[in-house]
mmCIF file of C-alpha atoms and ligand atoms in Angstrom:
data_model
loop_
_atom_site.group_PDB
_atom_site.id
_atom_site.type_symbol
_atom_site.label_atom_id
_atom_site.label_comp_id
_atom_site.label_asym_id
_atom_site.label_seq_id
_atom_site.Cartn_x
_atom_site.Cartn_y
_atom_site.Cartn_z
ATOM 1 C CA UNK E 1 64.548 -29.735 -43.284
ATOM 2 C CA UNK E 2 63.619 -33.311 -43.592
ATOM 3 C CA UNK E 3 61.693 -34.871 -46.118
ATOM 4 C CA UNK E 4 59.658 -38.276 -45.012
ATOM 5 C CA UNK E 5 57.458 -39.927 -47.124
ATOM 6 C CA UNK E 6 56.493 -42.985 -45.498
ATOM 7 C CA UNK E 7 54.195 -43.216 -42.498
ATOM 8 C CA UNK E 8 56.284 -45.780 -40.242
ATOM 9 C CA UNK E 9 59.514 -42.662 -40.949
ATOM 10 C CA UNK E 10 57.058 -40.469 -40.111
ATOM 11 C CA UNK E 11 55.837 -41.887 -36.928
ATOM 12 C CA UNK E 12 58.972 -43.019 -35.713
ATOM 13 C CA UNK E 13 60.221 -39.790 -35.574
ATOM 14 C CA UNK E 14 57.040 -37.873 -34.200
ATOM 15 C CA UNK E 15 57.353 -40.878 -31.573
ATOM 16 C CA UNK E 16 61.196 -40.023 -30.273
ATOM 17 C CA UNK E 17 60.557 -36.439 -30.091
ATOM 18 C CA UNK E 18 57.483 -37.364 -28.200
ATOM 19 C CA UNK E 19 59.540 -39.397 -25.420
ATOM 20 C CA UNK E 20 62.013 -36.368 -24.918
ATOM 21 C CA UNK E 21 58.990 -34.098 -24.420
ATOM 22 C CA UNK E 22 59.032 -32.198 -27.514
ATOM 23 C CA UNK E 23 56.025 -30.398 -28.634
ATOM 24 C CA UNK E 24 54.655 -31.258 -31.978
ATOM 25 C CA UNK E 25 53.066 -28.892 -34.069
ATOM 26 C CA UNK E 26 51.534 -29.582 -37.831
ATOM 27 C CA UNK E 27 49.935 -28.208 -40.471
ATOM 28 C CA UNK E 28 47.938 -30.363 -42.876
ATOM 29 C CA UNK E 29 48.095 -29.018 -46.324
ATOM 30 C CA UNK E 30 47.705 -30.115 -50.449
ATOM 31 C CA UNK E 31 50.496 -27.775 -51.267
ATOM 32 C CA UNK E 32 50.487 -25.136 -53.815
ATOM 33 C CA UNK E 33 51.425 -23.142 -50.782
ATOM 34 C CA UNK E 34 50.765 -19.169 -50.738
ATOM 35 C CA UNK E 35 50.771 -16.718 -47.989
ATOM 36 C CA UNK E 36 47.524 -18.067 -46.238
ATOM 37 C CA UNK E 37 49.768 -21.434 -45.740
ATOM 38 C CA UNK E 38 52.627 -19.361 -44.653
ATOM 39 C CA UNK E 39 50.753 -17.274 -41.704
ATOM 40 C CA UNK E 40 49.527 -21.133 -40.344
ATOM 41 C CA UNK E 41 53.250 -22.387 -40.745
ATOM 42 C CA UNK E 42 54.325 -18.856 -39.138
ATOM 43 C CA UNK E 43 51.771 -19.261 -35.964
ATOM 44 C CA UNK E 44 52.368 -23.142 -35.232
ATOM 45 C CA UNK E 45 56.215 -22.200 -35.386
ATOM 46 C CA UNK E 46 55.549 -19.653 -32.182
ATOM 47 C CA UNK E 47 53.923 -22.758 -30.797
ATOM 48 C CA UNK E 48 55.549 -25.821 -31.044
ATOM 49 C CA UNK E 49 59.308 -26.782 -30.695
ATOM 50 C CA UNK E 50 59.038 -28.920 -33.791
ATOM 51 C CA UNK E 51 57.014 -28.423 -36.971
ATOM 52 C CA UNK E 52 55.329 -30.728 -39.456
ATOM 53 C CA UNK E 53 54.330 -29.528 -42.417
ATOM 54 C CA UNK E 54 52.281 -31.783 -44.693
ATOM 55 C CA UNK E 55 51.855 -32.157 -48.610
ATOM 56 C CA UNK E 56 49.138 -34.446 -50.012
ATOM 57 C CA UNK E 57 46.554 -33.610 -52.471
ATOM 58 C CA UNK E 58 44.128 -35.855 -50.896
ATOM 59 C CA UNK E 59 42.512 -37.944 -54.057
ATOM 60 C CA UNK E 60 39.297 -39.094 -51.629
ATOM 61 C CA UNK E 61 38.142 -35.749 -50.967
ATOM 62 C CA UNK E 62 37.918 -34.860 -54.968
ATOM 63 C CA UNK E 63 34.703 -35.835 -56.955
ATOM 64 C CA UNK E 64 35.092 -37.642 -60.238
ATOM 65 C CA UNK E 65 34.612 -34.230 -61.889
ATOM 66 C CA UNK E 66 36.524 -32.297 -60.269
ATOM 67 C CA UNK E 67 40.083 -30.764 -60.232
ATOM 68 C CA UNK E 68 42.140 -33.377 -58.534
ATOM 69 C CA UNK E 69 44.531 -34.024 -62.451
ATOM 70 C CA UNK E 70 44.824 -30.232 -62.697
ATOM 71 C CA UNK E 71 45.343 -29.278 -59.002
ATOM 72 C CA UNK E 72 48.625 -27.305 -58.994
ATOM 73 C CA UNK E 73 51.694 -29.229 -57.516
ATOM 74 C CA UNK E 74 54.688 -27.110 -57.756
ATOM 75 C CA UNK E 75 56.592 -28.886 -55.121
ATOM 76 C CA UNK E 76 60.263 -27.342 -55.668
ATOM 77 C CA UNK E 77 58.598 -23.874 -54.287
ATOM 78 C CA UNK E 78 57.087 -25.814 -51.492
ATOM 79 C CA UNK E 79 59.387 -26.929 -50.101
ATOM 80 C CA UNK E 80 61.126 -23.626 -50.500
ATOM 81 C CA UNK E 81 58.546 -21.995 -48.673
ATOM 82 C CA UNK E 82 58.649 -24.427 -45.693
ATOM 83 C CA UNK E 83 62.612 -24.135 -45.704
ATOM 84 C CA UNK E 84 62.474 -21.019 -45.091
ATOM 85 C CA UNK E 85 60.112 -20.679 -42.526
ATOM 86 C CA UNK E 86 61.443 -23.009 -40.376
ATOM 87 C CA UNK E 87 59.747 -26.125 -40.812
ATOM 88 C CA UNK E 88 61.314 -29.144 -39.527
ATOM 89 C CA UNK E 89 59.682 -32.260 -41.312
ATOM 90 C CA UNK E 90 57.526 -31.659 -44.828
ATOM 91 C CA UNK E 91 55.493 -34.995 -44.825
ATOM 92 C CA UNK E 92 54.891 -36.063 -48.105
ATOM 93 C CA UNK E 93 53.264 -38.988 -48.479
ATOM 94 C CA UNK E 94 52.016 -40.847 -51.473
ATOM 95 C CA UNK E 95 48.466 -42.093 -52.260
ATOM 96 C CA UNK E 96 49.729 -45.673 -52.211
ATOM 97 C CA UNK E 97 51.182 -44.607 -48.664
ATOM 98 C CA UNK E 98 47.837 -43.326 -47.635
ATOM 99 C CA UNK E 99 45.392 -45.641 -49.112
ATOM 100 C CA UNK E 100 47.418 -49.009 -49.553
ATOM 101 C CA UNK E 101 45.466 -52.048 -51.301
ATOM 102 C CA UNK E 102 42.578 -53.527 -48.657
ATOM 103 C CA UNK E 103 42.298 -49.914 -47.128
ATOM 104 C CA UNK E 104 38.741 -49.622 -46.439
ATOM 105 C CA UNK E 105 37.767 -47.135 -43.562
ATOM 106 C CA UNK E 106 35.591 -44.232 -43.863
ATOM 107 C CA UNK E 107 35.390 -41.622 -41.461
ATOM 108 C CA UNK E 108 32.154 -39.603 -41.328
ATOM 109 C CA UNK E 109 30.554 -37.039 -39.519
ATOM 110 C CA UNK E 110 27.130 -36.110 -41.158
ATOM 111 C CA UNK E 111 25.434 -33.713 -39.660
ATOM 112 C CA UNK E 112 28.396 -31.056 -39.652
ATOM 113 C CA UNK E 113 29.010 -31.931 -43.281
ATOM 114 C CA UNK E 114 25.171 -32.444 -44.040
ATOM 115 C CA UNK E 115 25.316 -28.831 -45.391
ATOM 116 C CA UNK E 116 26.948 -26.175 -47.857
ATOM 117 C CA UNK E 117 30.237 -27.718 -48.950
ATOM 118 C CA UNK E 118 28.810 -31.353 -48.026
ATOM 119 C CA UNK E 119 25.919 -31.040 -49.786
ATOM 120 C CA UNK E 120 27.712 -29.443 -53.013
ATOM 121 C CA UNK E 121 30.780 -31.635 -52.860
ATOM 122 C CA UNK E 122 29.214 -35.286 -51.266
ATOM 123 C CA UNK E 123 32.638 -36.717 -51.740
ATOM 124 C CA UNK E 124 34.772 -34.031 -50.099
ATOM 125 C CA UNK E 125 34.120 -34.439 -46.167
ATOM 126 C CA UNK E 126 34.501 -38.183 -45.854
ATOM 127 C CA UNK E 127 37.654 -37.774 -47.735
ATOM 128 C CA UNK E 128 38.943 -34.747 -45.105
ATOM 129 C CA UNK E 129 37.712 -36.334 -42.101
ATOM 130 C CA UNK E 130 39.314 -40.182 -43.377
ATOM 131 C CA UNK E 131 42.581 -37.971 -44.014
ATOM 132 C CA UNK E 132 43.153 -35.779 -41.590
ATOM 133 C CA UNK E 133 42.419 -38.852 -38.945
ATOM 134 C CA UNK E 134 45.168 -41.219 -40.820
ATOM 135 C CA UNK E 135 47.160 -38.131 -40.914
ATOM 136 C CA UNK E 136 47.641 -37.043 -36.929
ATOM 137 C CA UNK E 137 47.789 -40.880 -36.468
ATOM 138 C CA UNK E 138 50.980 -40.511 -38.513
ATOM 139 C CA UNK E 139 52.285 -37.279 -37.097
ATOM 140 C CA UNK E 140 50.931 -37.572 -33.980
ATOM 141 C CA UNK E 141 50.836 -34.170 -32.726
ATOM 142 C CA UNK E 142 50.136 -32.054 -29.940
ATOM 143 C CA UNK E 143 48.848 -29.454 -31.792
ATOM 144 C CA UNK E 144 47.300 -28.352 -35.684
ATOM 145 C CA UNK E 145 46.272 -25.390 -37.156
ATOM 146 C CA UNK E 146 43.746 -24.792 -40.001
ATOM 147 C CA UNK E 147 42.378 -21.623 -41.951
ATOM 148 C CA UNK E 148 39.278 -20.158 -41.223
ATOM 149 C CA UNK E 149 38.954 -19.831 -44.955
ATOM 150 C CA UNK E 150 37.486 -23.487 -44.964
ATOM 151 C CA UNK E 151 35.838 -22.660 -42.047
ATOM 152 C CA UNK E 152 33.380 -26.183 -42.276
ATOM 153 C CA UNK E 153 36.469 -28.249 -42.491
ATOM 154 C CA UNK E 154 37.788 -26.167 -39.529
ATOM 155 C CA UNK E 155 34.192 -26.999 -37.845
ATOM 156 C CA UNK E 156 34.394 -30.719 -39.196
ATOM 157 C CA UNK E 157 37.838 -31.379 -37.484
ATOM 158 C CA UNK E 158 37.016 -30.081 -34.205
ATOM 159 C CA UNK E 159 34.263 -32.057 -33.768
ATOM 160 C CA UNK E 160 36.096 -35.278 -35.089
ATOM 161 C CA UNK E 161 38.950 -35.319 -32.700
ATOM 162 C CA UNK E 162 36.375 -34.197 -29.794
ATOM 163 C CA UNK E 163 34.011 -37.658 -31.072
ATOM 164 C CA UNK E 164 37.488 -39.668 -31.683
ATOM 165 C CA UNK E 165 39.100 -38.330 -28.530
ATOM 166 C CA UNK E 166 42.346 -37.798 -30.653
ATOM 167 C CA UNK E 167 44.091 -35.468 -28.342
ATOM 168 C CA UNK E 168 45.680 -33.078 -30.447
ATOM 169 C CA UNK E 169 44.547 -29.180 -29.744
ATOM 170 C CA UNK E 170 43.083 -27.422 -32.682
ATOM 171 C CA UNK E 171 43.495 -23.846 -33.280
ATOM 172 C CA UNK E 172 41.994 -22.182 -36.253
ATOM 173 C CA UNK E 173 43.667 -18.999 -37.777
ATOM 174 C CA UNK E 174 42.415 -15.790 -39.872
ATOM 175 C CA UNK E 175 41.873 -15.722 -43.532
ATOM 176 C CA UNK E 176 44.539 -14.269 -44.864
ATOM 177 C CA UNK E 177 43.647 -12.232 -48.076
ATOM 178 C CA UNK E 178 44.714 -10.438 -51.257
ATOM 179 C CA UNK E 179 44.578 -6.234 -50.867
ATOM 180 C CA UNK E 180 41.572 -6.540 -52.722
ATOM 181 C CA UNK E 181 39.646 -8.893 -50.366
ATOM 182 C CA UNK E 182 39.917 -12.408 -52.352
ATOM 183 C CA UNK E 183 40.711 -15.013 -49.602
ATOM 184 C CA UNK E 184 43.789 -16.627 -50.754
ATOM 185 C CA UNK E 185 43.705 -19.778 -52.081
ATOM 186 C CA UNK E 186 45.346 -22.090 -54.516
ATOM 187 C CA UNK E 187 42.366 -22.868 -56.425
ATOM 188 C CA UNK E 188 43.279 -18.917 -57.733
ATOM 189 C CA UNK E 189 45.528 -19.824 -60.350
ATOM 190 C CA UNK E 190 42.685 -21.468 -62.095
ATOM 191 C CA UNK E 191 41.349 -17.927 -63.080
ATOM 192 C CA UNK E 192 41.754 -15.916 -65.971
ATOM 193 C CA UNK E 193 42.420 -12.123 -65.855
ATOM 194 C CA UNK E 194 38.931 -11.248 -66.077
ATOM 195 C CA UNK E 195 37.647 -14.061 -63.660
ATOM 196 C CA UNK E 196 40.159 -12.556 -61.236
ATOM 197 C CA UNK E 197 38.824 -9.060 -61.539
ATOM 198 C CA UNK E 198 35.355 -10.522 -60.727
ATOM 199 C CA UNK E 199 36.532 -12.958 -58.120
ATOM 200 C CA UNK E 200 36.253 -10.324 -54.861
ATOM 201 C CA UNK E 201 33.017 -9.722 -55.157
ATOM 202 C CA UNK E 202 32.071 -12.874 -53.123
ATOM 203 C CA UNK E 203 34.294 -10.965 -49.966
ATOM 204 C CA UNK E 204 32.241 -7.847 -50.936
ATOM 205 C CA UNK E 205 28.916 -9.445 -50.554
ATOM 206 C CA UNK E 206 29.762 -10.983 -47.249
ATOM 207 C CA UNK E 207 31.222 -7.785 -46.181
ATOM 208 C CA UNK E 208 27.753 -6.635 -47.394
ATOM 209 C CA UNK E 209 25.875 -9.003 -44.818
ATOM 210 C CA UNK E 210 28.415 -8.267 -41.860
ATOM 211 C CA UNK E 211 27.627 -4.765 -42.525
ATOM 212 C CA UNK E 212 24.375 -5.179 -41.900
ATOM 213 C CA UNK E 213 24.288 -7.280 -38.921
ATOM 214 C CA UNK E 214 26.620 -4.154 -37.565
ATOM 215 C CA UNK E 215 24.367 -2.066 -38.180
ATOM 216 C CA UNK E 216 21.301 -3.518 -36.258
ATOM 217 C CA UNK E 217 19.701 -6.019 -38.938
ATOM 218 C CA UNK E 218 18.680 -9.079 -37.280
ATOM 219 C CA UNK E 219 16.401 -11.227 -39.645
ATOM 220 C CA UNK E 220 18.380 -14.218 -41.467
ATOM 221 C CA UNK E 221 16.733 -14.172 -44.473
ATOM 222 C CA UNK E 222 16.654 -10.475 -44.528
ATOM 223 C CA UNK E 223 20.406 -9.986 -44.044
ATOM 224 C CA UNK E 224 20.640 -12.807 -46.819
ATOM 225 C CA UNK E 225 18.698 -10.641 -49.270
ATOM 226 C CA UNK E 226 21.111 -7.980 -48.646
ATOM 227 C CA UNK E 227 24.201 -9.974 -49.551
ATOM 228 C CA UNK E 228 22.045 -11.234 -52.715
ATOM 229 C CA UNK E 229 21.767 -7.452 -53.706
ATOM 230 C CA UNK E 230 25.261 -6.630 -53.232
ATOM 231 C CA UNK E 231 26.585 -9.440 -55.406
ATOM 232 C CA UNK E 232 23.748 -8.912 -57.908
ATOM 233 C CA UNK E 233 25.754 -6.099 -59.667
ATOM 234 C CA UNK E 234 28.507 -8.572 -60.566
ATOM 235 C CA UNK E 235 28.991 -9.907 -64.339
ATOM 236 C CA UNK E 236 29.308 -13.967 -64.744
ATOM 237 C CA UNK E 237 28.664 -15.373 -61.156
ATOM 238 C CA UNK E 238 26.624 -17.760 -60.364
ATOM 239 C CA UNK E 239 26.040 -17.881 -55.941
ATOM 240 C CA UNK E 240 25.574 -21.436 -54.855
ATOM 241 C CA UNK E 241 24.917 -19.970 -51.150
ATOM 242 C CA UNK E 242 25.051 -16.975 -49.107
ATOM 243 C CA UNK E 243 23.963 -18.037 -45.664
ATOM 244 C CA UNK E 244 23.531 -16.984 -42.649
ATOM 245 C CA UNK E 245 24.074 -19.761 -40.006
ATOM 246 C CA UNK E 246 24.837 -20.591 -36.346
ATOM 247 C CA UNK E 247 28.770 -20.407 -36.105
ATOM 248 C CA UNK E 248 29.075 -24.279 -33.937
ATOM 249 C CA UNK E 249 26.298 -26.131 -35.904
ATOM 250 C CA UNK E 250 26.440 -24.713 -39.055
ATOM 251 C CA UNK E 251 22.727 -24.629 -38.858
ATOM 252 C CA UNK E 252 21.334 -21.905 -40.971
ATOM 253 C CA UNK E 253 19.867 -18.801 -38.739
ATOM 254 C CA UNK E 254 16.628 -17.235 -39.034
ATOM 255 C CA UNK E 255 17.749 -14.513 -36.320
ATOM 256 C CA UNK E 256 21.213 -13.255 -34.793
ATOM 257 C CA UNK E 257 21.345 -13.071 -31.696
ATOM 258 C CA UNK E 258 24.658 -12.791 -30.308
ATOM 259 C CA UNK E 259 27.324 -14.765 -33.119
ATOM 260 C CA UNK E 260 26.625 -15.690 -36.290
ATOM 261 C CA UNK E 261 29.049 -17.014 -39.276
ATOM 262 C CA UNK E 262 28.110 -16.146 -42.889
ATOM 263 C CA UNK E 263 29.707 -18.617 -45.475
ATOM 264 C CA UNK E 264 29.487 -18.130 -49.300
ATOM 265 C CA UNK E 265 30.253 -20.129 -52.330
ATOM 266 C CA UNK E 266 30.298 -18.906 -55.963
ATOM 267 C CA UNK E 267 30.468 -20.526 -59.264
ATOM 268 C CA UNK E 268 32.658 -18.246 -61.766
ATOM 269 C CA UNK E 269 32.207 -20.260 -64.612
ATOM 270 C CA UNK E 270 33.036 -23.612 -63.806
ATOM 271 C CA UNK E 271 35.774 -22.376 -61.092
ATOM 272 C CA UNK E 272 34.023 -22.559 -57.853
ATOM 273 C CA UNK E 273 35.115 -20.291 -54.656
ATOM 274 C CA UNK E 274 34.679 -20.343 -50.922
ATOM 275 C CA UNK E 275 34.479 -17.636 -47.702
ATOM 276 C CA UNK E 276 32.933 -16.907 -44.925
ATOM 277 C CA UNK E 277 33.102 -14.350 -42.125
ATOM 278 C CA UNK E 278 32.675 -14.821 -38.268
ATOM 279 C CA UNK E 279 29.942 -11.550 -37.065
ATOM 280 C CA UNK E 280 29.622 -10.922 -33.635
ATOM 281 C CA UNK E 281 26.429 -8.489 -32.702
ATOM 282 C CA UNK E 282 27.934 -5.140 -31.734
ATOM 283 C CA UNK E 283 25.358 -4.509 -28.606
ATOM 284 C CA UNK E 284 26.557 -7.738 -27.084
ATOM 285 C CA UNK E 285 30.125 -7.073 -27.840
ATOM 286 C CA UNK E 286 29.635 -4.239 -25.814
ATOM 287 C CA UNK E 287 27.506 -5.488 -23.231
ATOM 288 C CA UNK E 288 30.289 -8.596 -23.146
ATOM 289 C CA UNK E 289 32.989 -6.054 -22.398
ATOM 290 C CA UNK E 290 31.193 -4.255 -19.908
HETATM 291 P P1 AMP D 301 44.705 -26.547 -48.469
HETATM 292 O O1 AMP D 301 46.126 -26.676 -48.914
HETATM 293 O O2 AMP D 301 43.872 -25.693 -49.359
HETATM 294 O O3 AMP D 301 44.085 -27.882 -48.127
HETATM 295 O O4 AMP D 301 44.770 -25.741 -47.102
HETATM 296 C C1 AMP D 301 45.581 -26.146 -46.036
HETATM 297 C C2 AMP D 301 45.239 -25.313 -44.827
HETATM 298 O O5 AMP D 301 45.477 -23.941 -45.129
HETATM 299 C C3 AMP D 301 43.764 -25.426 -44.422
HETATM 300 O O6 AMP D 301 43.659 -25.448 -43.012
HETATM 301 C C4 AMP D 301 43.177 -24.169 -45.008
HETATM 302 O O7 AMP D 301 42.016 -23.723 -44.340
HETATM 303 C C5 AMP D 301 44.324 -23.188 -44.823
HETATM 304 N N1 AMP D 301 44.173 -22.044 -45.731
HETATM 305 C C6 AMP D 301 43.941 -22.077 -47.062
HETATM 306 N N2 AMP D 301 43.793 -20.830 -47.547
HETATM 307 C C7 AMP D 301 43.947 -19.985 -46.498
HETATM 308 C C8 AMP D 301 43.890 -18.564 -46.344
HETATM 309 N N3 AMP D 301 43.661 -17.748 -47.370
HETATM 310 N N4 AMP D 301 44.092 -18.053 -45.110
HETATM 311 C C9 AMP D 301 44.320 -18.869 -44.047
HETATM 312 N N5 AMP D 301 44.386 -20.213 -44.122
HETATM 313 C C10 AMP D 301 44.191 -20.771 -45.331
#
């Protein structure tokens, strides 16, 4: 496995494999890679004939008070991880790679990051969508895959290289979670014992709300109030959101009618988590199938 670390390396050698028609897959990541990170790598590797893996914790897309010092950066294991699953380039740039002095742009777009994590976390989508543009500018590939687990971002990209016309297919995988329901993430190491043991109640409550919608309730805020009550037994968490909303726009819903996502966001103590499920309305599945 090669390591590059500047973006001219990095480029140059997207840009030969490009002229021998090689497909290019990558994976944007900020390291601290677990088993989430691992089924992405896993999926581009069926798809691509050669696979970028990328390692930058991303300082634009942190707030002043948040966790960008502490953010775990055990690289050695990394790049372990992406050895052994095949990966032919980790990019790791640095920040003075990414953001050299006089860089200046900003890439926006507002109204899919008006809401939820955008409105929590101002900072955090101009930094992604600024990134992740510089980023397939140096990897130039045909193809990257995110997680569902930050399914806004996932929303936020899409609609960037659609507006940008980037040309690189986007394909969005599964959250892949611990056996008792806590999406994976790397954030996790932050909690204590305790914290841990609480953490799964966030899947439980959206479980809660996809339950319902299953089983015929169709009124947003109702199906809202029944996530509320399932999370309401938990000790020591604070919900930012439980929401109901339309699974394109991100707009919240006031009815389902055929798709709907439900995304979440809890505060357990200062540690803040994230998930979301996609719910499609049984009748219609059925109807859909014939
Ligand atoms: P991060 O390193 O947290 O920026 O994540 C890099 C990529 O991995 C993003 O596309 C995330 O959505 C994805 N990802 C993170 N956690 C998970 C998970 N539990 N399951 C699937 N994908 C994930």
């Amino acid at each position: 496995m090669k390591i590059i670390r500047t973006s001219r390396a990095m480029t140059s050698w997207s840009e030969r494999l490009r002229r021998d028609g090689v497909i290019i897959g990558f994976v944007p990541t900020m390291g601290a890679l677990h088993d989430g990170h691992r089924a992405l790598i896993r999926a581009a590797r069926l798809r691509c004939d050669a696979l970028v893996v990328s390692i930058f914790v991303n300082p634009t897309q942190f707030g002043p008070r948040e966790d960008l010092t502490r953010y775990p950066r055990p690289i050695a294991k990394d790049r372990a991880l992406c050895r052994e699953e095949g990966v032919d380039v980790c990019f790791e740039p640095t920040a003075e790679v990414m953001y050299p002095e006089g860089f200046q742009t900003v890439v926006t777009v507002p109204e899919i990051a008006r809401r939820w994590e955008g409105e929590a976390r101002p900072h955090h989508f101009p930094g992604v969508a600024t990134v992740v543009t510089k980023l397939f500018g140096m990897v130039r590939p045909h193809l990257a895959l995110f997680g569902q687990k930050d399914y806004q971002q996932a929303a936020l990209v899409r609609q960037l290289v659609k507006d940008l016309n980037l040309g690189v297919a986007i394909e969005v995988r599964p959250t892949v979670r611990e056996a008792d329901g806590l999406a994976m993430s790397s954030r996790n190491v932050y909690l204590n014992a305790e914290e841990r043991m609480i953490a799964p109640w966030l899947s439980r409550a959206l479980q809660a709300g996809k339950q319902a919608i299953e089983e015929g309730l169709k009124d947003g805020k109702a199906i809202e109030r029944s996530m509320l009550k399932a999370i309401e037994q938990a000790p020591a968490i604070h919900v930012e959101y439980l929401a109901l909303c339309d699974p394109d726009s991100l707009e919240p819903l006031t009815r389902v009618v055929h798709r709907a996502v439900i995304l979440g966001a809890i505060l357990i103590g200062s540690i803040r988590l994230i998930d979301n499920l996609l719910v499609t309305v049984p009748g219609k599945m059925r109807r859909a199938r014939g």
